[in-house]
Amino acid sequence: MHNEEPTSSLEHAEAFASLFEKGVERLKEHDQELTDRYIRNMTVFSRIMPHIYESFQGYQPQKRHVYMEENGDLNLYRDDTQTPLFTSKPKQQAADKVAQAFQKPNKTVLNLERTENHPSRHVHYSNKMLDQIEIQLQGLEEAEGWPEFVGSTILFGLEFGYQLEAILAQRSIKHLYIYERDLDLFYYSLFAIEWENVLETFNNDGRTIHFFLGTNAEDFTDKYLHQLEENGYFMAPETYLYVSYSSLENNAAIDYFKKHYARQVMGWGFFDDALIGIAQGLTSLPKTKIAHFPWARCFT
């Protein structure tokens, strides 16, 4: 009985070794096709996002165990988990994961609660707004799943881009933020998907796409807040979150994002108002003319 498990593991390893060898042979057979796609993608990045083009020109990935499945999809053996990144049908797996996410979406939510017996006029009018919300909600049903149009979406993890393609094929997104800590995965996406289709989608109608590649958890949230300032903080209370895969880096980014969510939706109170007032005053000062009355006298 004790010998059955090692034998089974050995057989499994040998079977995967054979599968991997065949997958590498498929890569060689489709080398020109993959190279052409890489060149197309790098060309479009050089035109639209030259900083990404420059970062990946001559890039050498650390993860080398990439191979092609029988259906033509790319796959990668993960050294950290000792398993392939995808099943034998990566695009189908991606489509299934996206379909599940559409049914049970994960998104940011801002809860506003009523405060009673408080003298502040701010609280008084906040309660009045809540009264109007309750009135407007009467007779309405809460929406389920991802809507057809999404104002803002954060993709935690790109993988090879298969899930991104599946999302964009079915939903329209105004502002898309892509976080990928592992540069190797983005590099392989240049061989796996057609990035021109993605970038052109966000190159019109006021849409934006933002890449956070290779950044740590803290820097991602800080840089995201900077982009949010440009696109509108009003997007923060309802941003759809999509997690492509689980890893220590990806999970850390998600945890840090959640812990610092208040920074996205809460201001600095009166201090914030004072900064805005000073900024507006300094902006208008050069255009301000001071009225001078010659007949005015100063009496003591």
PDB file of C-alpha atoms in Angstrom, residues 2-296:
ATOM      1  CA  HIS A   2       2.828   2.436   0.770  1.00  0.00           C
ATOM      2  CA  ASN A   3       4.288   2.047  -2.725  1.00  0.00           C
ATOM      3  CA  GLU A   4       1.098   2.965  -4.568  1.00  0.00           C
ATOM      4  CA  GLU A   5       1.277   6.733  -4.007  1.00  0.00           C
ATOM      5  CA  PRO A   6       4.918   7.206  -5.187  1.00  0.00           C
ATOM      6  CA  THR A   7       4.243   5.035  -8.210  1.00  0.00           C
ATOM      7  CA  SER A   8       1.133   7.041  -9.028  1.00  0.00           C
ATOM      8  CA  SER A   9       3.029  10.318  -8.670  1.00  0.00           C
ATOM      9  CA  LEU A  10       5.819   9.013 -10.875  1.00  0.00           C
ATOM     10  CA  GLU A  11       3.361   7.933 -13.543  1.00  0.00           C
ATOM     11  CA  HIS A  12       1.693  11.331 -13.376  1.00  0.00           C
ATOM     12  CA  ALA A  13       5.046  13.095 -13.769  1.00  0.00           C
ATOM     13  CA  GLU A  14       5.996  10.910 -16.723  1.00  0.00           C
ATOM     14  CA  ALA A  15       2.624  11.532 -18.371  1.00  0.00           C
ATOM     15  CA  PHE A  16       2.991  15.296 -17.998  1.00  0.00           C
ATOM     16  CA  ALA A  17       6.560  15.171 -19.276  1.00  0.00           C
ATOM     17  CA  SER A  18       5.283  13.503 -22.425  1.00  0.00           C
ATOM     18  CA  LEU A  19       2.478  16.064 -22.739  1.00  0.00           C
ATOM     19  CA  PHE A  20       4.932  18.941 -22.248  1.00  0.00           C
ATOM     20  CA  GLU A  21       7.308  17.536 -24.868  1.00  0.00           C
ATOM     21  CA  LYS A  22       4.497  17.373 -27.415  1.00  0.00           C
ATOM     22  CA  GLY A  23       3.426  20.890 -26.458  1.00  0.00           C
ATOM     23  CA  VAL A  24       6.916  22.225 -27.099  1.00  0.00           C
ATOM     24  CA  GLU A  25       6.944  20.533 -30.501  1.00  0.00           C
ATOM     25  CA  ARG A  26       3.683  22.328 -31.341  1.00  0.00           C
ATOM     26  CA  LEU A  27       5.330  25.605 -30.380  1.00  0.00           C
ATOM     27  CA  LYS A  28       8.101  24.976 -32.878  1.00  0.00           C
ATOM     28  CA  GLU A  29       5.586  24.079 -35.582  1.00  0.00           C
ATOM     29  CA  HIS A  30       3.688  27.346 -35.007  1.00  0.00           C
ATOM     30  CA  ASP A  31       6.773  29.476 -34.433  1.00  0.00           C
ATOM     31  CA  GLN A  32       6.156  31.794 -37.398  1.00  0.00           C
ATOM     32  CA  GLU A  33       2.516  32.346 -36.456  1.00  0.00           C
ATOM     33  CA  LEU A  34       3.441  33.210 -32.862  1.00  0.00           C
ATOM     34  CA  THR A  35       6.316  35.427 -33.955  1.00  0.00           C
ATOM     35  CA  ASP A  36       4.055  37.357 -36.332  1.00  0.00           C
ATOM     36  CA  ARG A  37       1.547  37.954 -33.529  1.00  0.00           C
ATOM     37  CA  TYR A  38       4.308  39.150 -31.219  1.00  0.00           C
ATOM     38  CA  ILE A  39       5.537  41.595 -33.858  1.00  0.00           C
ATOM     39  CA  ARG A  40       1.995  42.908 -34.444  1.00  0.00           C
ATOM     40  CA  ASN A  41       1.469  43.423 -30.729  1.00  0.00           C
ATOM     41  CA  MET A  42       4.796  45.117 -30.153  1.00  0.00           C
ATOM     42  CA  THR A  43       4.133  47.378 -33.134  1.00  0.00           C
ATOM     43  CA  VAL A  44       0.782  48.500 -31.786  1.00  0.00           C
ATOM     44  CA  PHE A  45       2.263  49.119 -28.332  1.00  0.00           C
ATOM     45  CA  SER A  46       5.078  51.153 -29.874  1.00  0.00           C
ATOM     46  CA  ARG A  47       2.409  53.344 -31.459  1.00  0.00           C
ATOM     47  CA  ILE A  48      -0.101  53.646 -28.618  1.00  0.00           C
ATOM     48  CA  MET A  49       1.909  52.933 -25.457  1.00  0.00           C
ATOM     49  CA  PRO A  50       5.600  53.296 -26.288  1.00  0.00           C
ATOM     50  CA  HIS A  51       6.680  52.974 -22.646  1.00  0.00           C
ATOM     51  CA  ILE A  52       5.394  49.374 -22.592  1.00  0.00           C
ATOM     52  CA  TYR A  53       7.051  48.668 -25.926  1.00  0.00           C
ATOM     53  CA  GLU A  54      10.382  49.908 -24.596  1.00  0.00           C
ATOM     54  CA  SER A  55      10.035  47.862 -21.384  1.00  0.00           C
ATOM     55  CA  PHE A  56       9.520  44.591 -23.254  1.00  0.00           C
ATOM     56  CA  GLN A  57      11.841  45.093 -26.180  1.00  0.00           C
ATOM     57  CA  GLY A  58      14.427  42.357 -25.758  1.00  0.00           C
ATOM     58  CA  TYR A  59      12.705  41.058 -22.607  1.00  0.00           C
ATOM     59  CA  GLN A  60      13.867  37.637 -21.380  1.00  0.00           C
ATOM     60  CA  PRO A  61      11.274  35.748 -19.281  1.00  0.00           C
ATOM     61  CA  GLN A  62      12.295  33.776 -16.205  1.00  0.00           C
ATOM     62  CA  LYS A  63       9.488  31.242 -16.618  1.00  0.00           C
ATOM     63  CA  ARG A  64      10.551  29.134 -19.572  1.00  0.00           C
ATOM     64  CA  HIS A  65       8.182  26.159 -19.384  1.00  0.00           C
ATOM     65  CA  VAL A  66       5.664  27.464 -21.911  1.00  0.00           C
ATOM     66  CA  TYR A  67       4.023  25.084 -24.364  1.00  0.00           C
ATOM     67  CA  MET A  68       1.065  24.786 -26.726  1.00  0.00           C
ATOM     68  CA  GLU A  69      -2.001  22.685 -26.090  1.00  0.00           C
ATOM     69  CA  GLU A  70      -3.491  20.492 -28.782  1.00  0.00           C
ATOM     70  CA  ASN A  71      -6.181  23.094 -29.553  1.00  0.00           C
ATOM     71  CA  GLY A  72      -3.556  25.795 -30.199  1.00  0.00           C
ATOM     72  CA  ASP A  73      -3.855  27.674 -26.877  1.00  0.00           C
ATOM     73  CA  LEU A  74      -0.707  28.508 -24.945  1.00  0.00           C
ATOM     74  CA  ASN A  75      -0.073  27.125 -21.461  1.00  0.00           C
ATOM     75  CA  LEU A  76       2.632  27.426 -18.813  1.00  0.00           C
ATOM     76  CA  TYR A  77       3.910  25.068 -16.167  1.00  0.00           C
ATOM     77  CA  ARG A  78       3.979  26.895 -12.810  1.00  0.00           C
ATOM     78  CA  ASP A  79       7.040  26.094 -10.727  1.00  0.00           C
ATOM     79  CA  ASP A  80       5.465  27.568  -7.570  1.00  0.00           C
ATOM     80  CA  THR A  81       2.449  25.234  -7.606  1.00  0.00           C
ATOM     81  CA  GLN A  82       3.981  22.406  -9.676  1.00  0.00           C
ATOM     82  CA  THR A  83       0.935  22.520 -11.949  1.00  0.00           C
ATOM     83  CA  PRO A  84       0.038  24.017 -15.335  1.00  0.00           C
ATOM     84  CA  LEU A  85      -1.374  27.527 -15.298  1.00  0.00           C
ATOM     85  CA  PHE A  86      -4.421  26.363 -17.261  1.00  0.00           C
ATOM     86  CA  THR A  87      -6.262  23.157 -18.041  1.00  0.00           C
ATOM     87  CA  SER A  88      -5.758  21.517 -21.419  1.00  0.00           C
ATOM     88  CA  LYS A  89      -8.237  24.056 -22.874  1.00  0.00           C
ATOM     89  CA  PRO A  90      -7.092  27.491 -21.615  1.00  0.00           C
ATOM     90  CA  LYS A  91      -9.558  29.645 -23.569  1.00  0.00           C
ATOM     91  CA  GLN A  92     -12.500  27.457 -22.586  1.00  0.00           C
ATOM     92  CA  GLN A  93     -11.399  27.581 -18.957  1.00  0.00           C
ATOM     93  CA  ALA A  94     -11.166  31.370 -19.217  1.00  0.00           C
ATOM     94  CA  ALA A  95     -14.668  31.573 -20.681  1.00  0.00           C
ATOM     95  CA  ASP A  96     -16.063  29.422 -17.866  1.00  0.00           C
ATOM     96  CA  LYS A  97     -14.428  31.580 -15.175  1.00  0.00           C
ATOM     97  CA  VAL A  98     -15.710  34.763 -16.767  1.00  0.00           C
ATOM     98  CA  ALA A  99     -19.233  33.346 -17.011  1.00  0.00           C
ATOM     99  CA  GLN A 100     -19.192  32.525 -13.289  1.00  0.00           C
ATOM    100  CA  ALA A 101     -17.942  36.016 -12.450  1.00  0.00           C
ATOM    101  CA  PHE A 102     -20.693  37.600 -14.530  1.00  0.00           C
ATOM    102  CA  GLN A 103     -23.306  35.715 -12.523  1.00  0.00           C
ATOM    103  CA  LYS A 104     -21.803  36.546  -9.123  1.00  0.00           C
ATOM    104  CA  PRO A 105     -19.861  39.781  -9.542  1.00  0.00           C
ATOM    105  CA  ASN A 106     -17.431  41.163  -7.028  1.00  0.00           C
ATOM    106  CA  LYS A 107     -17.499  44.947  -6.767  1.00  0.00           C
ATOM    107  CA  THR A 108     -16.823  47.836  -4.439  1.00  0.00           C
ATOM    108  CA  VAL A 109     -19.789  49.125  -2.458  1.00  0.00           C
ATOM    109  CA  LEU A 110     -20.241  52.366  -0.530  1.00  0.00           C
ATOM    110  CA  ASN A 111     -22.821  52.085   2.234  1.00  0.00           C
ATOM    111  CA  LEU A 112     -24.424  55.328   3.426  1.00  0.00           C
ATOM    112  CA  GLU A 113     -26.161  55.173   6.786  1.00  0.00           C
ATOM    113  CA  ARG A 114     -28.508  57.603   8.476  1.00  0.00           C
ATOM    114  CA  THR A 115     -27.363  59.542  11.541  1.00  0.00           C
ATOM    115  CA  GLU A 116     -30.030  60.765  13.948  1.00  0.00           C
ATOM    116  CA  ASN A 117     -29.983  63.623  16.467  1.00  0.00           C
ATOM    117  CA  HIS A 118     -26.873  65.295  15.125  1.00  0.00           C
ATOM    118  CA  PRO A 119     -26.684  69.127  14.871  1.00  0.00           C
ATOM    119  CA  SER A 120     -24.460  69.201  11.767  1.00  0.00           C
ATOM    120  CA  ARG A 121     -26.074  70.630   8.631  1.00  0.00           C
ATOM    121  CA  HIS A 122     -23.955  68.187   6.655  1.00  0.00           C
ATOM    122  CA  VAL A 123     -25.666  65.264   8.398  1.00  0.00           C
ATOM    123  CA  HIS A 124     -29.064  66.963   8.042  1.00  0.00           C
ATOM    124  CA  TYR A 125     -28.804  67.169   4.244  1.00  0.00           C
ATOM    125  CA  SER A 126     -27.164  63.762   3.985  1.00  0.00           C
ATOM    126  CA  ASN A 127     -30.269  62.316   5.632  1.00  0.00           C
ATOM    127  CA  LYS A 128     -32.447  64.192   3.146  1.00  0.00           C
ATOM    128  CA  MET A 129     -30.487  62.629   0.279  1.00  0.00           C
ATOM    129  CA  LEU A 130     -31.026  59.196   1.831  1.00  0.00           C
ATOM    130  CA  ASP A 131     -34.757  59.976   1.969  1.00  0.00           C
ATOM    131  CA  GLN A 132     -34.716  60.650  -1.767  1.00  0.00           C
ATOM    132  CA  ILE A 133     -32.761  57.456  -2.437  1.00  0.00           C
ATOM    133  CA  GLU A 134     -35.390  55.418  -0.589  1.00  0.00           C
ATOM    134  CA  ILE A 135     -38.160  57.074  -2.593  1.00  0.00           C
ATOM    135  CA  GLN A 136     -36.428  56.491  -5.928  1.00  0.00           C
ATOM    136  CA  LEU A 137     -35.719  52.840  -5.070  1.00  0.00           C
ATOM    137  CA  GLN A 138     -39.387  52.007  -4.575  1.00  0.00           C
ATOM    138  CA  GLY A 139     -40.592  49.529  -7.172  1.00  0.00           C
ATOM    139  CA  LEU A 140     -37.073  48.787  -8.427  1.00  0.00           C
ATOM    140  CA  GLU A 141     -35.314  45.443  -8.238  1.00  0.00           C
ATOM    141  CA  GLU A 142     -31.642  45.117  -7.425  1.00  0.00           C
ATOM    142  CA  ALA A 143     -29.588  44.368 -10.510  1.00  0.00           C
ATOM    143  CA  GLU A 144     -27.913  40.965 -10.683  1.00  0.00           C
ATOM    144  CA  GLY A 145     -24.694  40.107 -12.456  1.00  0.00           C
ATOM    145  CA  TRP A 146     -22.462  42.348 -14.510  1.00  0.00           C
ATOM    146  CA  PRO A 147     -24.373  45.047 -16.434  1.00  0.00           C
ATOM    147  CA  GLU A 148     -23.837  45.385 -20.162  1.00  0.00           C
ATOM    148  CA  PHE A 149     -21.973  48.649 -19.575  1.00  0.00           C
ATOM    149  CA  VAL A 150     -19.494  48.937 -16.705  1.00  0.00           C
ATOM    150  CA  GLY A 151     -18.055  52.277 -15.674  1.00  0.00           C
ATOM    151  CA  SER A 152     -14.896  50.943 -14.055  1.00  0.00           C
ATOM    152  CA  THR A 153     -13.203  47.540 -13.776  1.00  0.00           C
ATOM    153  CA  ILE A 154     -10.001  46.345 -12.127  1.00  0.00           C
ATOM    154  CA  LEU A 155      -8.460  43.135 -13.440  1.00  0.00           C
ATOM    155  CA  PHE A 156      -6.268  41.540 -10.771  1.00  0.00           C
ATOM    156  CA  GLY A 157      -3.993  39.335 -12.829  1.00  0.00           C
ATOM    157  CA  LEU A 158      -3.764  39.192 -16.613  1.00  0.00           C
ATOM    158  CA  GLU A 159      -2.413  35.682 -17.147  1.00  0.00           C
ATOM    159  CA  PHE A 160      -2.098  35.318 -20.933  1.00  0.00           C
ATOM    160  CA  GLY A 161      -5.023  37.643 -21.625  1.00  0.00           C
ATOM    161  CA  TYR A 162      -7.582  34.962 -22.440  1.00  0.00           C
ATOM    162  CA  GLN A 163      -9.934  36.068 -19.665  1.00  0.00           C
ATOM    163  CA  LEU A 164      -9.579  39.695 -20.695  1.00  0.00           C
ATOM    164  CA  GLU A 165     -10.629  38.791 -24.237  1.00  0.00           C
ATOM    165  CA  ALA A 166     -13.652  36.892 -22.916  1.00  0.00           C
ATOM    166  CA  ILE A 167     -14.727  39.846 -20.762  1.00  0.00           C
ATOM    167  CA  LEU A 168     -14.411  42.443 -23.522  1.00  0.00           C
ATOM    168  CA  ALA A 169     -16.253  40.226 -25.988  1.00  0.00           C
ATOM    169  CA  GLN A 170     -19.335  40.356 -23.762  1.00  0.00           C
ATOM    170  CA  ARG A 171     -19.183  43.614 -21.799  1.00  0.00           C
ATOM    171  CA  SER A 172     -18.455  47.261 -22.521  1.00  0.00           C
ATOM    172  CA  ILE A 173     -16.083  48.962 -20.041  1.00  0.00           C
ATOM    173  CA  LYS A 174     -15.291  52.677 -19.852  1.00  0.00           C
ATOM    174  CA  HIS A 175     -12.217  52.611 -17.595  1.00  0.00           C
ATOM    175  CA  LEU A 176     -10.138  49.421 -17.326  1.00  0.00           C
ATOM    176  CA  TYR A 177      -7.263  48.939 -14.880  1.00  0.00           C
ATOM    177  CA  ILE A 178      -5.013  45.894 -15.362  1.00  0.00           C
ATOM    178  CA  TYR A 179      -2.713  44.797 -12.553  1.00  0.00           C
ATOM    179  CA  GLU A 180      -0.128  42.110 -13.268  1.00  0.00           C
ATOM    180  CA  ARG A 181       2.792  41.655 -10.923  1.00  0.00           C
ATOM    181  CA  ASP A 182       4.382  38.904 -13.026  1.00  0.00           C
ATOM    182  CA  LEU A 183       5.990  40.475 -16.095  1.00  0.00           C
ATOM    183  CA  ASP A 184       6.512  37.044 -17.648  1.00  0.00           C
ATOM    184  CA  LEU A 185       2.762  36.546 -17.963  1.00  0.00           C
ATOM    185  CA  PHE A 186       2.275  39.853 -19.757  1.00  0.00           C
ATOM    186  CA  TYR A 187       5.194  38.976 -22.028  1.00  0.00           C
ATOM    187  CA  TYR A 188       3.552  35.700 -23.017  1.00  0.00           C
ATOM    188  CA  SER A 189       0.268  37.514 -23.665  1.00  0.00           C
ATOM    189  CA  LEU A 190       2.066  39.204 -26.560  1.00  0.00           C
ATOM    190  CA  PHE A 191       2.122  35.773 -28.232  1.00  0.00           C
ATOM    191  CA  ALA A 192      -1.302  34.615 -27.029  1.00  0.00           C
ATOM    192  CA  ILE A 193      -3.842  37.350 -27.854  1.00  0.00           C
ATOM    193  CA  GLU A 194      -4.294  40.226 -30.309  1.00  0.00           C
ATOM    194  CA  TRP A 195      -3.640  43.363 -28.249  1.00  0.00           C
ATOM    195  CA  GLU A 196      -4.571  45.725 -31.078  1.00  0.00           C
ATOM    196  CA  ASN A 197      -8.226  44.722 -30.697  1.00  0.00           C
ATOM    197  CA  VAL A 198      -8.066  45.526 -26.977  1.00  0.00           C
ATOM    198  CA  LEU A 199      -6.219  48.834 -27.264  1.00  0.00           C
ATOM    199  CA  GLU A 200      -8.343  50.139 -30.108  1.00  0.00           C
ATOM    200  CA  THR A 201     -11.454  49.442 -28.053  1.00  0.00           C
ATOM    201  CA  PHE A 202     -10.191  51.859 -25.408  1.00  0.00           C
ATOM    202  CA  ASN A 203      -8.912  54.440 -27.858  1.00  0.00           C
ATOM    203  CA  ASN A 204     -12.283  56.111 -28.418  1.00  0.00           C
ATOM    204  CA  ASP A 205     -15.460  57.338 -26.702  1.00  0.00           C
ATOM    205  CA  GLY A 206     -13.500  58.667 -23.737  1.00  0.00           C
ATOM    206  CA  ARG A 207     -12.494  55.173 -22.631  1.00  0.00           C
ATOM    207  CA  THR A 208      -9.193  54.485 -20.930  1.00  0.00           C
ATOM    208  CA  ILE A 209      -6.998  51.484 -20.212  1.00  0.00           C
ATOM    209  CA  HIS A 210      -4.282  51.559 -17.554  1.00  0.00           C
ATOM    210  CA  PHE A 211      -1.503  48.995 -17.019  1.00  0.00           C
ATOM    211  CA  PHE A 212       0.158  48.355 -13.671  1.00  0.00           C
ATOM    212  CA  LEU A 213       2.878  45.890 -14.600  1.00  0.00           C
ATOM    213  CA  GLY A 214       5.455  44.568 -12.149  1.00  0.00           C
ATOM    214  CA  THR A 215       4.375  46.943  -9.368  1.00  0.00           C
ATOM    215  CA  ASN A 216       3.993  45.802  -5.756  1.00  0.00           C
ATOM    216  CA  ALA A 217       0.732  45.924  -3.807  1.00  0.00           C
ATOM    217  CA  GLU A 218       1.326  49.328  -2.204  1.00  0.00           C
ATOM    218  CA  ASP A 219       2.452  51.036  -5.398  1.00  0.00           C
ATOM    219  CA  PHE A 220      -0.500  49.634  -7.323  1.00  0.00           C
ATOM    220  CA  THR A 221      -3.064  51.232  -5.013  1.00  0.00           C
ATOM    221  CA  ASP A 222      -1.181  54.554  -4.958  1.00  0.00           C
ATOM    222  CA  LYS A 223      -0.900  54.666  -8.751  1.00  0.00           C
ATOM    223  CA  TYR A 224      -4.504  53.574  -9.140  1.00  0.00           C
ATOM    224  CA  LEU A 225      -5.624  56.472  -6.925  1.00  0.00           C
ATOM    225  CA  HIS A 226      -3.701  58.848  -9.154  1.00  0.00           C
ATOM    226  CA  GLN A 227      -5.524  57.551 -12.232  1.00  0.00           C
ATOM    227  CA  LEU A 228      -8.807  57.612 -10.346  1.00  0.00           C
ATOM    228  CA  GLU A 229      -8.275  61.303  -9.681  1.00  0.00           C
ATOM    229  CA  GLU A 230      -8.168  61.898 -13.443  1.00  0.00           C
ATOM    230  CA  ASN A 231     -11.041  59.589 -14.385  1.00  0.00           C
ATOM    231  CA  GLY A 232     -13.289  60.602 -11.501  1.00  0.00           C
ATOM    232  CA  TYR A 233     -13.550  59.559  -7.859  1.00  0.00           C
ATOM    233  CA  PHE A 234     -17.268  59.018  -8.419  1.00  0.00           C
ATOM    234  CA  MET A 235     -16.302  55.747 -10.129  1.00  0.00           C
ATOM    235  CA  ALA A 236     -14.850  54.317  -6.900  1.00  0.00           C
ATOM    236  CA  PRO A 237     -18.119  53.433  -5.108  1.00  0.00           C
ATOM    237  CA  GLU A 238     -19.008  50.914  -7.831  1.00  0.00           C
ATOM    238  CA  THR A 239     -15.965  49.379  -9.461  1.00  0.00           C
ATOM    239  CA  TYR A 240     -16.169  45.794 -10.648  1.00  0.00           C
ATOM    240  CA  LEU A 241     -13.276  43.615  -9.498  1.00  0.00           C
ATOM    241  CA  TYR A 242     -12.152  40.545 -11.400  1.00  0.00           C
ATOM    242  CA  VAL A 243      -9.539  38.140 -10.049  1.00  0.00           C
ATOM    243  CA  SER A 244      -7.929  36.099 -12.832  1.00  0.00           C
ATOM    244  CA  TYR A 245      -5.831  33.815 -10.656  1.00  0.00           C
ATOM    245  CA  SER A 246      -4.507  33.360  -7.137  1.00  0.00           C
ATOM    246  CA  SER A 247      -0.899  33.971  -6.139  1.00  0.00           C
ATOM    247  CA  LEU A 248       0.921  35.508  -3.181  1.00  0.00           C
ATOM    248  CA  GLU A 249       1.521  38.757  -5.091  1.00  0.00           C
ATOM    249  CA  ASN A 250      -1.960  38.973  -6.545  1.00  0.00           C
ATOM    250  CA  ASN A 251      -3.620  38.240  -3.202  1.00  0.00           C
ATOM    251  CA  ALA A 252      -1.438  40.850  -1.493  1.00  0.00           C
ATOM    252  CA  ALA A 253      -2.532  43.491  -3.997  1.00  0.00           C
ATOM    253  CA  ILE A 254      -6.184  42.637  -3.423  1.00  0.00           C
ATOM    254  CA  ASP A 255      -5.829  42.734   0.374  1.00  0.00           C
ATOM    255  CA  TYR A 256      -4.008  46.074   0.313  1.00  0.00           C
ATOM    256  CA  PHE A 257      -6.609  47.500  -2.064  1.00  0.00           C
ATOM    257  CA  LYS A 258      -9.422  46.484   0.287  1.00  0.00           C
ATOM    258  CA  LYS A 259      -7.715  47.864   3.392  1.00  0.00           C
ATOM    259  CA  HIS A 260      -7.197  51.237   1.705  1.00  0.00           C
ATOM    260  CA  TYR A 261     -10.595  51.490   0.041  1.00  0.00           C
ATOM    261  CA  ALA A 262     -11.521  54.435   2.274  1.00  0.00           C
ATOM    262  CA  ARG A 263      -8.849  56.507   0.518  1.00  0.00           C
ATOM    263  CA  GLN A 264     -10.836  56.164  -2.695  1.00  0.00           C
ATOM    264  CA  VAL A 265     -14.218  57.318  -1.458  1.00  0.00           C
ATOM    265  CA  MET A 266     -13.529  59.489   1.613  1.00  0.00           C
ATOM    266  CA  GLY A 267     -12.154  63.034   1.478  1.00  0.00           C
ATOM    267  CA  TRP A 268     -10.129  64.876   4.076  1.00  0.00           C
ATOM    268  CA  GLY A 269     -13.062  66.821   5.505  1.00  0.00           C
ATOM    269  CA  PHE A 270     -12.586  70.543   6.129  1.00  0.00           C
ATOM    270  CA  PHE A 271      -8.859  70.291   5.410  1.00  0.00           C
ATOM    271  CA  ASP A 272      -9.701  69.012   1.946  1.00  0.00           C
ATOM    272  CA  ASP A 273     -12.097  71.918   1.431  1.00  0.00           C
ATOM    273  CA  ALA A 274      -9.383  74.375   2.524  1.00  0.00           C
ATOM    274  CA  LEU A 275      -6.897  72.942   0.009  1.00  0.00           C
ATOM    275  CA  ILE A 276      -9.434  73.231  -2.792  1.00  0.00           C
ATOM    276  CA  GLY A 277     -10.218  76.821  -1.807  1.00  0.00           C
ATOM    277  CA  ILE A 278      -6.537  77.799  -1.757  1.00  0.00           C
ATOM    278  CA  ALA A 279      -5.922  76.087  -5.107  1.00  0.00           C
ATOM    279  CA  GLN A 280      -8.840  77.931  -6.708  1.00  0.00           C
ATOM    280  CA  GLY A 281      -7.653  81.234  -5.231  1.00  0.00           C
ATOM    281  CA  LEU A 282      -4.113  80.818  -6.509  1.00  0.00           C
ATOM    282  CA  THR A 283      -5.395  79.873  -9.939  1.00  0.00           C
ATOM    283  CA  SER A 284      -7.598  82.938 -10.256  1.00  0.00           C
ATOM    284  CA  LEU A 285      -5.177  85.408  -8.575  1.00  0.00           C
ATOM    285  CA  PRO A 286      -3.249  86.416 -11.746  1.00  0.00           C
ATOM    286  CA  LYS A 287      -6.578  87.319 -13.397  1.00  0.00           C
ATOM    287  CA  THR A 288      -7.904  89.263 -10.412  1.00  0.00           C
ATOM    288  CA  LYS A 289      -8.089  93.066 -10.621  1.00  0.00           C
ATOM    289  CA  ILE A 290      -8.230  95.135  -7.408  1.00  0.00           C
ATOM    290  CA  ALA A 291     -10.632  98.065  -7.458  1.00  0.00           C
ATOM    291  CA  HIS A 292      -8.976 101.425  -6.558  1.00  0.00           C
ATOM    292  CA  PHE A 293     -11.029 104.375  -5.335  1.00  0.00           C
ATOM    293  CA  PRO A 294      -9.017 107.662  -5.345  1.00  0.00           C
ATOM    294  CA  TRP A 295     -11.388 109.369  -2.938  1.00  0.00           C
ATOM    295  CA  ALA A 296     -11.000 106.713  -0.261  1.00  0.00           C
TER     296      ALA A 296
END
